[in-house]
Coordinates of C-alpha atoms in Angstrom, one line a residue:
Chain X
M1 CA 0.0 0.0 0.0
L2 CA 2.8 2.4 1.0
T3 CA 4.7 1.5 -2.1
T4 CA 1.6 2.1 -4.3
L5 CA 1.2 5.5 -2.7
S6 CA 4.9 6.3 -3.2
L7 CA 4.5 5.3 -6.9
A8 CA 1.3 7.4 -7.2
S9 CA 3.2 10.4 -5.7
A10 CA 6.1 9.9 -8.0
F11 CA 4.0 9.6 -11.1
L12 CA 1.9 12.6 -10.0
L13 CA 5.2 14.6 -10.0
I14 CA 6.2 13.1 -13.4
G15 CA 2.8 13.9 -14.8
L16 CA 3.2 17.5 -13.7
L17 CA 6.8 18.1 -14.6
A18 CA 7.2 16.0 -17.8
P19 CA 5.0 18.2 -20.0
I20 CA 7.2 21.2 -18.9
L21 CA 10.4 19.2 -19.5
L22 CA 9.2 18.0 -22.9
L23 CA 8.3 21.6 -23.8
F24 CA 11.9 22.7 -22.9
E25 CA 13.3 19.7 -24.9
S26 CA 11.3 20.9 -27.9
R27 CA 12.9 24.4 -27.8
G28 CA 14.3 25.4 -31.1
D29 CA 12.1 23.0 -33.0
T30 CA 10.2 25.0 -35.6
T31 CA 8.0 22.2 -36.8
G32 CA 4.4 23.3 -37.1
I33 CA 5.1 26.9 -36.0
E34 CA 2.5 29.3 -37.3
R35 CA 3.4 32.5 -35.4
L36 CA 6.5 34.3 -34.4
I37 CA 7.3 37.0 -31.8
V38 CA 9.7 39.8 -32.5
Q39 CA 11.3 41.4 -29.5
P40 CA 14.1 43.9 -28.9
R41 CA 17.4 42.1 -29.3
H42 CA 19.2 43.3 -26.2
S43 CA 16.7 43.5 -23.4
I44 CA 13.1 42.7 -22.7
T45 CA 12.8 46.1 -21.1
D46 CA 13.5 47.8 -24.4
F47 CA 10.8 48.6 -26.9
L48 CA 10.5 48.4 -30.7
P49 CA 9.2 51.2 -32.9
I50 CA 5.8 50.4 -34.3
N51 CA 7.1 51.1 -37.8
H52 CA 9.0 47.8 -37.6
A53 CA 5.6 46.1 -37.9
V54 CA 5.0 47.8 -41.2
A55 CA 8.4 46.8 -42.5
I56 CA 7.9 43.2 -41.3
Q57 CA 4.6 43.0 -43.1
G58 CA 6.5 43.4 -46.4
L59 CA 9.1 40.7 -45.7
P60 CA 8.9 37.3 -47.5
G61 CA 6.8 34.6 -45.7
V62 CA 4.8 37.0 -43.5
R63 CA 1.0 36.7 -43.7
A64 CA -0.1 39.1 -41.0
V65 CA 1.4 41.3 -38.3
S66 CA 0.1 42.7 -35.0
H67 CA 1.8 43.9 -31.8
Q68 CA 1.3 44.0 -28.1
T69 CA 2.7 46.2 -25.3
W70 CA 3.0 45.4 -21.6
F71 CA 0.7 47.7 -19.7
G72 CA 1.3 46.6 -16.1
G73 CA -0.2 48.9 -13.5
T74 CA -2.0 48.2 -10.3
F75 CA -5.5 46.7 -10.2
R76 CA -7.6 47.3 -7.1
D77 CA -5.3 46.8 -4.0
G78 CA -2.4 45.5 -6.1
T79 CA -2.4 42.0 -4.7
H80 CA -4.1 40.6 -7.8
S81 CA -1.7 39.7 -10.5
F82 CA -2.6 39.1 -14.1
A83 CA -1.3 40.2 -17.5
R84 CA -2.5 43.4 -19.0
W85 CA -1.7 44.2 -22.6
A86 CA -2.4 47.0 -25.0
V87 CA -3.2 45.5 -28.4
P88 CA -4.6 46.8 -31.8
T89 CA -8.3 46.0 -31.7
D90 CA -8.6 44.2 -35.0
S91 CA -5.2 42.7 -36.1
Y92 CA -4.4 41.1 -32.7
F93 CA -7.6 39.0 -32.5
A94 CA -7.4 38.2 -36.3
L95 CA -3.9 36.8 -35.7
H96 CA -5.0 34.9 -32.5
P97 CA -8.2 33.1 -33.5
E98 CA -7.9 30.8 -30.5
I99 CA -9.1 33.8 -28.4
V100 CA -12.8 33.4 -28.6
L101 CA -14.6 36.8 -28.4
S102 CA -18.2 37.3 -29.6
S103 CA -18.7 39.5 -32.7
E104 CA -20.6 42.0 -30.6
A105 CA -17.7 42.3 -28.1
R106 CA -15.2 42.5 -31.0
L107 CA -17.1 45.3 -32.6
A108 CA -17.4 47.1 -29.3
F109 CA -13.7 46.7 -28.7
S110 CA -12.9 48.2 -32.1
T111 CA -15.3 51.1 -31.8
T112 CA -14.8 52.1 -28.1
R113 CA -11.7 54.1 -27.4
T114 CA -11.6 53.1 -23.7
A115 CA -12.5 49.5 -24.4
A116 CA -11.0 46.5 -22.6
V117 CA -11.8 42.8 -22.8
V118 CA -10.9 40.3 -20.1
G119 CA -10.4 36.5 -19.9
R120 CA -13.1 34.4 -18.4
T121 CA -11.0 33.3 -15.4
T122 CA -10.2 36.9 -14.3
A123 CA -13.8 38.0 -14.9
E124 CA -15.1 35.2 -12.7
R125 CA -12.5 35.8 -10.1
F126 CA -13.3 39.5 -9.6
G127 CA -17.0 39.3 -10.6
L128 CA -16.3 41.6 -13.6
K129 CA -19.1 42.0 -16.2
V130 CA -19.6 43.9 -19.5
G131 CA -20.3 47.5 -18.7
D132 CA -18.0 47.7 -15.7
R133 CA -15.5 50.4 -15.5
I134 CA -12.0 49.2 -14.6
A135 CA -9.4 51.6 -13.0
I136 CA -5.7 50.8 -13.2
V137 CA -3.1 52.9 -11.5
P138 CA 0.0 53.1 -13.8
D139 CA 3.5 52.1 -12.8
I140 CA 5.2 52.3 -16.3
W141 CA 2.7 54.1 -18.4
S142 CA 1.5 57.4 -16.9
N143 CA -1.2 59.1 -18.8
K144 CA -1.1 62.7 -19.9
E145 CA -3.2 63.8 -17.0
G146 CA -1.2 61.8 -14.4
D147 CA -4.4 60.0 -13.2
A148 CA -5.4 56.4 -13.0
W149 CA -6.3 54.8 -16.3
E150 CA -10.0 53.9 -16.7
F151 CA -11.3 51.4 -19.2
D152 CA -14.8 50.2 -20.1
L153 CA -15.2 46.4 -20.1
V154 CA -16.9 45.5 -23.4
G155 CA -16.4 41.7 -23.5
V156 CA -15.2 38.5 -21.8
F157 CA -13.2 36.1 -23.9
G158 CA -12.9 32.4 -23.8
A159 CA -10.5 30.0 -25.6
S160 CA -10.6 27.3 -28.2
D161 CA -7.4 25.7 -27.0
N162 CA -5.1 25.6 -24.0
R163 CA -2.6 28.2 -25.3
V164 CA -4.8 31.1 -24.3
D165 CA -4.2 32.9 -21.1
L166 CA -7.7 33.3 -19.7
T167 CA -6.5 35.6 -16.9
A168 CA -5.3 38.3 -19.3
L169 CA -6.8 41.7 -19.9
Y170 CA -6.5 43.5 -23.3
L171 CA -6.8 47.2 -23.8
N172 CA -7.3 49.3 -26.9
H173 CA -3.8 50.2 -28.1
A174 CA -5.0 53.3 -30.1
Y175 CA -6.4 54.9 -26.9
F176 CA -3.3 53.8 -24.9
D177 CA -0.9 55.1 -27.5
E178 CA -2.6 58.5 -27.8
Y179 CA -3.1 59.0 -24.1
R180 CA 0.2 57.8 -22.6
A181 CA 2.6 60.5 -21.3
W182 CA 5.6 59.1 -23.1
G183 CA 6.7 56.4 -25.6
T184 CA 4.2 57.1 -28.3
G185 CA 4.9 54.7 -31.2
L186 CA 6.8 52.1 -29.1
V187 CA 5.6 48.6 -28.6
S188 CA 6.9 45.6 -26.6
Y189 CA 6.6 42.9 -29.1
I190 CA 5.5 42.4 -32.7
N191 CA 3.4 39.3 -33.5
V192 CA 4.0 37.7 -36.9
G193 CA 1.7 35.3 -38.7
L194 CA 3.4 33.0 -41.3
E195 CA 2.2 32.2 -44.7
P196 CA 1.2 28.5 -44.9
G197 CA 4.1 26.2 -45.5
R198 CA 6.8 28.8 -44.8
S199 CA 9.7 27.8 -42.7
A200 CA 9.6 29.6 -39.3
G201 CA 13.4 29.4 -39.1
N202 CA 13.9 31.1 -42.5
V203 CA 11.3 33.9 -41.8
S204 CA 12.7 34.7 -38.3
T205 CA 16.2 34.8 -39.7
G206 CA 15.0 37.1 -42.5
I207 CA 13.3 39.5 -40.0
D208 CA 16.4 39.7 -37.7
A209 CA 18.7 40.2 -40.8
H210 CA 16.4 43.0 -42.0
F211 CA 16.9 45.0 -38.8
A212 CA 20.6 44.0 -38.2
N213 CA 22.9 47.0 -37.5
S214 CA 19.9 49.3 -37.1
A215 CA 19.2 51.3 -33.9
D216 CA 16.5 48.7 -33.0
E217 CA 17.8 45.3 -33.7
T218 CA 15.4 42.4 -33.2
N219 CA 15.4 38.9 -31.9
T220 CA 12.7 36.7 -33.5
S221 CA 11.5 33.4 -32.1
S222 CA 8.5 31.1 -32.1
E223 CA 5.8 31.9 -29.5
R224 CA 6.7 28.7 -27.6
D225 CA 10.4 29.5 -27.5
F226 CA 9.6 33.1 -26.5
A227 CA 7.7 31.8 -23.4
L228 CA 10.4 29.3 -22.6
G229 CA 13.0 32.1 -22.8
F230 CA 11.2 33.9 -20.0
A231 CA 11.3 30.8 -17.8
Q232 CA 14.9 30.2 -18.6
Q233 CA 15.8 33.5 -17.0
L234 CA 15.2 31.8 -13.7
G235 CA 17.9 29.2 -14.5
H236 CA 18.3 26.1 -16.6
I237 CA 14.8 25.0 -15.9
G238 CA 15.0 21.9 -18.2
L239 CA 18.1 20.7 -16.4
M240 CA 16.6 21.3 -13.0
I241 CA 13.5 19.4 -13.9
S242 CA 15.6 16.6 -15.3
V243 CA 17.6 16.3 -12.1
I244 CA 14.4 16.3 -9.9
L245 CA 12.7 13.7 -12.1
G246 CA 15.9 11.6 -12.1
A247 CA 16.1 11.6 -8.3
V248 CA 12.4 10.8 -8.0
L249 CA 12.7 7.9 -10.4
F250 CA 15.9 6.5 -8.8
T251 CA 14.2 6.7 -5.3
I252 CA 11.0 5.1 -6.5
A253 CA 12.8 2.4 -8.3
L254 CA 14.7 1.5 -5.1
V255 CA 11.5 1.6 -3.0
T256 CA 9.6 -0.6 -5.5
A257 CA 12.6 -3.0 -5.9
N258 CA 12.8 -3.4 -2.2
T259 CA 9.1 -4.2 -1.9
V260 CA 9.2 -6.7 -4.7
A261 CA 12.4 -8.3 -3.4
H262 CA 11.0 -8.5 0.1
G263 CA 7.7 -10.0 -1.1
M264 CA 9.7 -12.6 -3.2
R265 CA 12.0 -13.6 -0.3
E266 CA 8.9 -14.5 1.7
R267 CA 7.5 -16.6 -1.2
M268 CA 10.6 -18.4 -2.4
A269 CA 9.0 -21.7 -1.3
E270 CA 6.0 -21.0 -3.4
F271 CA 8.2 -20.4 -6.5
A272 CA 10.1 -23.7 -5.6
V273 CA 6.7 -25.5 -5.6
L274 CA 5.8 -24.0 -8.9
R275 CA 9.1 -25.1 -10.3
A276 CA 8.6 -28.6 -8.8
I277 CA 5.2 -29.1 -10.4
G278 CA 6.6 -28.2 -13.8
F279 CA 6.7 -24.4 -14.2
R280 CA 9.8 -23.3 -16.1
C281 CA 12.2 -20.8 -14.6
Q282 CA 11.3 -18.3 -17.3
T283 CA 7.6 -18.6 -16.5
T284 CA 8.3 -17.8 -12.8
Q285 CA 10.4 -14.8 -13.9
L286 CA 7.5 -13.7 -16.1
L287 CA 5.1 -14.1 -13.1
V288 CA 7.3 -11.8 -11.0
T289 CA 7.7 -9.3 -13.8
G290 CA 3.9 -9.3 -14.2
E291 CA 3.4 -8.7 -10.5
A292 CA 5.9 -5.9 -10.5
L293 CA 4.3 -4.3 -13.6
A294 CA 0.9 -4.5 -12.0
L295 CA 2.3 -2.9 -8.8
V296 CA 3.9 -0.1 -10.8
L297 CA 0.7 0.5 -12.9
L298 CA -1.4 0.5 -9.8
G299 CA 0.5 3.5 -8.5
A300 CA 1.3 5.2 -11.8
T301 CA -2.2 5.3 -13.2
P302 CA -3.9 7.2 -10.4
G303 CA -0.8 9.5 -10.1
L304 CA -1.0 10.4 -13.8
V305 CA -4.8 10.8 -13.8
I306 CA -4.5 13.2 -10.8
S307 CA -1.7 15.1 -12.6
V308 CA -3.9 15.6 -15.7
I309 CA -6.7 16.9 -13.5
L310 CA -4.4 19.2 -11.6
L311 CA -2.9 20.6 -14.8
E312 CA -6.3 21.3 -16.3
L313 CA -7.4 23.0 -13.1
G314 CA -4.0 24.8 -12.7
R315 CA -4.2 26.3 -16.2
K316 CA -7.4 28.1 -15.3
F317 CA -5.7 30.0 -12.5
V318 CA -2.0 30.1 -13.4
P319 CA -1.4 31.9 -16.7
Q320 CA 2.1 30.6 -16.9
L321 CA 0.7 27.1 -17.4
A322 CA -1.0 28.2 -20.7
G323 CA 0.0 25.8 -23.4
I324 CA 1.2 23.1 -20.9
S325 CA -0.9 20.0 -20.9
T326 CA -0.6 16.2 -20.7
G327 CA -0.1 15.2 -24.3
L328 CA 0.6 11.9 -26.0
D329 CA 4.3 12.5 -25.5
T330 CA 3.9 12.7 -21.7
L331 CA 1.9 9.5 -21.7
A332 CA 4.4 7.8 -23.9
A333 CA 7.3 8.9 -21.7
S334 CA 5.3 7.7 -18.6
A335 CA 4.7 4.3 -20.3
V336 CA 8.5 4.0 -20.9
L337 CA 9.2 5.0 -17.3
V338 CA 6.7 2.3 -16.1
L339 CA 8.6 -0.3 -18.1
V340 CA 12.0 0.9 -17.0
I341 CA 11.0 0.9 -13.3
T342 CA 9.5 -2.5 -13.7
L343 CA 12.6 -3.9 -15.3
L344 CA 14.9 -2.3 -12.7
T345 CA 12.7 -3.7 -10.0
V346 CA 12.6 -7.3 -11.2
L347 CA 16.2 -7.5 -12.2
Q348 CA 17.5 -8.9 -8.9
P349 CA 14.4 -11.1 -8.2
A350 CA 14.6 -12.6 -11.7
L351 CA 18.3 -13.4 -11.2
R352 CA 17.5 -15.0 -7.9
L353 CA 14.8 -17.1 -9.5
G354 CA 17.3 -18.1 -12.2
R355 CA 19.6 -19.5 -9.4
L356 CA 16.8 -21.1 -7.4
Q357 CA 17.5 -24.6 -6.1
I358 CA 14.1 -26.3 -5.6
V359 CA 15.4 -28.8 -3.1
D360 CA 17.1 -26.2 -0.9
E361 CA 14.1 -23.9 -0.9
L362 CA 11.7 -26.7 0.0
R363 CA 14.0 -27.9 2.8
K364 CA 13.9 -24.5 4.5
P365 CA 11.5 -24.4 7.6
Chain D
M1 CA 7.9 -59.3 -10.3
A2 CA 5.9 -56.4 -11.8
E3 CA 7.3 -54.1 -14.4
V4 CA 10.0 -51.8 -12.9
L5 CA 8.9 -48.1 -13.0
V6 CA 11.8 -46.7 -11.0
D7 CA 15.3 -48.1 -11.4
V8 CA 18.1 -46.3 -9.4
Q9 CA 21.5 -47.6 -10.4
H10 CA 24.8 -47.0 -8.6
V11 CA 23.7 -43.5 -7.6
V12 CA 26.2 -41.3 -5.7
K13 CA 25.2 -37.9 -4.3
R14 CA 27.6 -35.6 -2.5
Y15 CA 27.1 -32.3 -0.7
R16 CA 29.7 -29.8 0.1
R17 CA 29.5 -28.5 3.6
G18 CA 32.1 -25.9 4.1
A19 CA 35.5 -27.5 3.4
H20 CA 34.0 -31.0 3.7
V21 CA 32.4 -33.1 1.1
V22 CA 29.7 -35.4 2.5
N23 CA 28.6 -38.5 0.6
V24 CA 24.9 -38.7 1.1
L25 CA 24.2 -41.6 -1.2
N26 CA 26.9 -44.2 -1.8
E27 CA 26.5 -46.4 -4.9
L28 CA 22.8 -46.9 -4.1
N29 CA 20.7 -49.3 -6.1
V30 CA 16.9 -49.6 -5.8
Q31 CA 14.1 -50.8 -8.0
I32 CA 10.4 -49.9 -7.5
P33 CA 7.8 -51.8 -9.5
R34 CA 4.9 -50.0 -11.2
Q35 CA 1.9 -49.6 -8.9
D36 CA 4.1 -50.2 -5.8
F37 CA 3.7 -48.2 -2.6
V38 CA 7.1 -47.9 -1.0
A39 CA 8.1 -46.2 2.2
F40 CA 11.6 -45.2 2.9
M41 CA 12.6 -45.0 6.6
G42 CA 15.7 -44.1 8.3
P43 CA 17.4 -41.6 10.7
S44 CA 17.9 -37.9 9.7
G45 CA 20.8 -37.7 7.2
S46 CA 20.4 -41.2 6.0
G47 CA 19.8 -39.9 2.5
K48 CA 16.1 -40.9 2.1
S49 CA 14.9 -37.4 1.2
T50 CA 17.8 -37.0 -1.2
L51 CA 16.8 -40.2 -2.9
L52 CA 13.2 -39.0 -3.1
N53 CA 14.4 -35.7 -4.7
L54 CA 16.4 -37.7 -7.3
I55 CA 13.5 -40.0 -8.1
G56 CA 11.2 -36.9 -8.4
G57 CA 13.6 -35.1 -10.8
L58 CA 14.1 -32.3 -8.3
D59 CA 17.8 -32.9 -8.1
R60 CA 20.5 -34.8 -10.0
P61 CA 23.0 -37.5 -8.9
D62 CA 26.7 -36.9 -9.1
Q63 CA 27.1 -40.4 -10.5
G64 CA 24.8 -43.2 -11.6
H65 CA 21.4 -43.4 -13.3
V66 CA 17.9 -42.6 -12.3
I67 CA 15.8 -44.5 -14.8
I68 CA 12.1 -43.8 -14.7
N69 CA 9.8 -45.6 -17.1
G70 CA 12.8 -46.5 -19.2
Q71 CA 14.2 -43.0 -19.4
D72 CA 17.4 -41.9 -17.6
I73 CA 16.2 -38.6 -16.2
A74 CA 19.6 -37.8 -14.7
G75 CA 20.8 -36.8 -18.2
F76 CA 17.8 -34.6 -19.0
P77 CA 18.6 -30.9 -19.6
D78 CA 16.7 -28.6 -17.2
R79 CA 14.0 -27.7 -19.6
E80 CA 13.2 -31.3 -20.4
L81 CA 13.4 -32.4 -16.7
T82 CA 10.9 -29.6 -15.8
S83 CA 8.4 -30.8 -18.5
W84 CA 9.0 -34.4 -17.4
R85 CA 8.1 -33.6 -13.8
A86 CA 4.9 -31.8 -15.0
A87 CA 3.9 -34.9 -17.0
Y88 CA 4.9 -37.8 -14.8
V89 CA 5.2 -36.8 -11.1
G90 CA 2.9 -35.5 -8.4
F91 CA 4.5 -34.0 -5.3
V92 CA 3.1 -34.0 -1.7
F93 CA 5.2 -32.1 0.7
Q94 CA 5.2 -32.1 4.5
A95 CA 4.5 -28.3 4.6
Y96 CA 1.6 -28.7 2.1
N97 CA 3.1 -25.7 0.1
L98 CA -0.2 -24.3 -1.2
M99 CA -0.4 -20.8 -2.6
P100 CA -2.1 -18.7 0.1
A101 CA -3.7 -16.3 -2.3
L102 CA -5.4 -19.0 -4.4
S103 CA -8.5 -21.0 -3.5
A104 CA -8.4 -24.8 -3.1
E105 CA -9.6 -25.3 -6.6
Q106 CA -7.1 -22.8 -8.1
N107 CA -4.3 -24.5 -6.2
V108 CA -5.3 -27.9 -7.5
A109 CA -5.6 -26.4 -11.1
L110 CA -2.1 -25.1 -11.1
P111 CA -0.4 -28.0 -12.8
L112 CA -3.1 -28.0 -15.5
L113 CA -2.1 -24.4 -16.5
L114 CA 0.9 -26.0 -18.2
T115 CA -1.4 -28.0 -20.4
R116 CA -3.4 -27.0 -23.4
L117 CA -6.7 -27.6 -21.7
G118 CA -9.4 -25.0 -21.8
A119 CA -10.6 -23.1 -18.7
S120 CA -13.8 -25.1 -18.2
E121 CA -12.0 -28.4 -18.6
I122 CA -9.3 -27.3 -16.1
R123 CA -12.0 -26.4 -13.6
Q124 CA -13.8 -29.6 -14.1
R125 CA -10.7 -31.7 -13.6
A126 CA -9.7 -29.7 -10.5
Q127 CA -13.2 -30.2 -9.1
T128 CA -13.0 -34.0 -9.8
A129 CA -9.6 -34.2 -8.0
L130 CA -11.1 -32.4 -5.0
E131 CA -14.0 -34.9 -5.0
V132 CA -11.4 -37.8 -5.0
V133 CA -9.9 -36.3 -1.8
G134 CA -13.3 -35.5 -0.3
L135 CA -13.1 -31.7 -0.4
A136 CA -15.5 -30.8 -3.3
D137 CA -17.4 -28.6 -0.9
R138 CA -14.3 -26.6 0.0
S139 CA -13.2 -25.7 -3.5
S140 CA -13.6 -21.9 -3.0
H141 CA -11.8 -21.9 0.4
R142 CA -8.3 -20.5 0.7
P143 CA -5.6 -22.4 2.5
A144 CA -6.0 -20.2 5.6
E145 CA -9.6 -21.2 5.8
L146 CA -8.8 -25.0 5.9
S147 CA -7.4 -27.3 8.6
G148 CA -4.0 -28.9 8.3
G149 CA -5.5 -32.2 7.1
Q150 CA -7.7 -30.4 4.6
E151 CA -4.7 -28.5 3.3
Q152 CA -2.8 -31.7 2.8
R153 CA -5.8 -33.2 1.0
V154 CA -5.7 -30.2 -1.4
A155 CA -2.0 -30.8 -1.9
I156 CA -2.8 -34.5 -2.8
A157 CA -5.5 -33.3 -5.2
R158 CA -2.9 -31.0 -6.8
A159 CA -0.5 -33.9 -7.1
L160 CA -3.2 -36.1 -8.7
V161 CA -4.9 -33.7 -11.0
S162 CA -2.6 -34.2 -14.0
D163 CA -2.9 -38.0 -13.5
P164 CA 0.8 -38.7 -13.0
Q165 CA 2.2 -42.2 -12.8
L166 CA 4.3 -41.5 -9.8
L167 CA 3.4 -39.8 -6.5
I168 CA 6.3 -38.5 -4.4
C169 CA 5.4 -37.9 -0.8
D170 CA 7.9 -36.3 1.6
E171 CA 6.8 -36.8 5.2
P172 CA 3.1 -36.2 4.1
T173 CA 1.8 -36.7 7.6
G174 CA 4.6 -34.9 9.5
G175 CA 2.5 -31.9 10.5
L176 CA -0.8 -33.8 11.2
D177 CA -2.3 -35.4 14.3
R178 CA -2.7 -39.1 14.5
T179 CA -6.3 -39.3 13.3
T180 CA -5.8 -36.9 10.4
A181 CA -2.6 -38.7 9.5
D182 CA -4.4 -42.0 9.4
D183 CA -7.1 -40.5 7.1
M184 CA -4.4 -39.1 4.8
L185 CA -2.5 -42.4 4.7
S186 CA -5.7 -44.3 4.0
L187 CA -6.3 -41.9 1.1
L188 CA -2.8 -42.6 -0.3
H189 CA -3.5 -46.4 0.1
L190 CA -6.7 -46.0 -1.9
L191 CA -4.9 -44.0 -4.6
N192 CA -2.4 -46.8 -4.8
R193 CA -4.9 -49.6 -4.8
D194 CA -7.8 -48.1 -6.8
L195 CA -6.1 -45.7 -9.2
A196 CA -2.9 -47.7 -9.6
K197 CA -0.6 -44.9 -8.6
T198 CA 3.0 -45.7 -7.8
I199 CA 3.8 -44.0 -4.5
V200 CA 7.2 -43.3 -3.1
M201 CA 7.0 -42.0 0.5
V202 CA 9.6 -40.8 3.0
T203 CA 8.6 -41.0 6.6
H204 CA 9.9 -41.2 10.2
D205 CA 6.7 -42.6 11.4
P206 CA 6.5 -46.5 11.5
K207 CA 2.7 -46.3 11.6
A208 CA 2.7 -44.3 8.4
A209 CA 5.2 -46.7 6.8
S210 CA 2.9 -49.6 7.7
Y211 CA 0.4 -48.3 5.1
A212 CA 3.0 -48.9 2.4
G213 CA 3.3 -52.2 0.5
R214 CA 7.0 -52.2 1.1
V215 CA 9.3 -50.5 3.6
L216 CA 12.9 -49.8 2.8
H217 CA 15.3 -48.8 5.6
M218 CA 18.3 -46.5 4.8
D219 CA 21.3 -45.4 6.8
K220 CA 24.4 -43.5 5.8
G221 CA 23.3 -43.4 2.1
L222 CA 22.8 -47.1 1.8
L223 CA 19.8 -49.4 1.7
L224 CA 19.8 -51.7 4.7
E225 CA 17.0 -54.2 4.3
Q226 CA 13.7 -54.6 2.6
G227 CA 10.4 -55.8 4.0
R228 CA 7.5 -56.7 1.8
L229 CA 3.9 -56.7 3.1
E230 CA 1.2 -58.6 1.3
P231 CA -1.6 -56.5 -0.2
G232 CA -4.1 -55.7 2.5
Q233 CA -1.7 -56.6 5.2
A234 CA -0.4 -53.1 5.3
R235 CA -3.8 -51.6 5.8
N236 CA -4.8 -54.1 8.4
G237 CA -1.6 -53.5 10.2
A238 CA -2.2 -49.8 10.2
S239 CA -5.7 -50.1 11.6
Q240 CA -4.7 -52.2 14.5

């Protein structure tokens, strides 16, 4: 029972960390990439001129362009953290069709200068509804009057896939750009949609080459690598997760091996009887392997199921988890780990069964 | 004399104990006819259990031949010896050695898992074997729910279920009280008489040996003397 619980805990951890590790492992892989993000080359605190977006639109392989600017600020008492972005009202949502916004809300967002739309999770968390007025005290972007910014909530958006941050708030960039006290014409990032079939690697290289040696050089990457780049600023996340998972696996393999070996020591006479009545050595080894596999699966299955549920729940409240989910790659990796742990566990018992002397075991009291 | 089923020829068996080599069996010769019920008696260390293991194919001699039904099993490779045991020998151990997690019927059915029989046929045969030993109504019970005598009956049913020619019984009544032991020995006697099983038994108990048709005494790895009881005499003697 304790071993099963240990295995369940270990596979819960694996189920939670493996998707993140696999995400880091896929860094640099541009297969299937449809969108790029262009950021200032030297620092994420720099900005890019909005004119870059116009220039990028004319480059080969580029289908559409939009941009976003980190707004920041303090909402209510400042203890509530969620992303706030100023975005162009039409192009941003056209480039991000996974953000689900009703046509009425989209129209209102385009036609209302002070418009804002918010993700479903934040709306539910703070009881926000269409028609509410939202006040945000600026920390980066003071407005021309030096007051708090005020926005009118015109819509609540949902998501058609798990990449969308449902805690985010989007503001009308035109209003923000016109009313901010400084930095007019500057944006944080430029979003680029690729033409179908175009290589993300080639297009991003082309963009960065276009602005090379200019005053505002760029660094272009896929959206996934962009997000991972943020996480990597904390340290070598992939390596840290690998080390944690390695330690967990090593420990759990030892615990399981000890349980199986202990159980087998107590039942050597049973195996001797099986051998005596005609079961082959390989058959008894297969029996032990089957038992060990069942034990590992008994712990691994609930652990993984709980991790899937926790990730689904976590994504609703932790925006950093957007895009992270238990995919087939995680399940395949878990299946391999189940087999590896099983094999490590039965190695010693199987060798012992191979050396079993029927007469000696039956003679023992 | 009836046809010989077991023919042990010039068998030597040695064990290493630390730096010493102990000769357990010294050039032993013994023949057991088909359908015989033989009891081996002797002090501890006389070599009777070693001989039983050699006849049952659980161990190999260092020298000599163990010829069963015309085949020298001492020369069989492991895989072949294992298959031979499954087909020709049933074992009854002093400690019963039932699988605690399995029911009586499942324990009895174990040897049949090595055959190509279907599940319903296996079940039917296991049930029949339990009927032979008088435990048909205990088929769903686990060993922990059975008495010692009942456990040993299940072990006998397991030994019988694949219809082997030879039953090897190592102190089959060692853990039983007198009455239960007598019941058990009567059952073995019936299996020998009515089902024509050849039974080779090792025992310390003269009363148990009296159920056998023949008692062979051993000491220091050698056969000392042989005594043959007439059919029926053994059973009469035992019931006195």
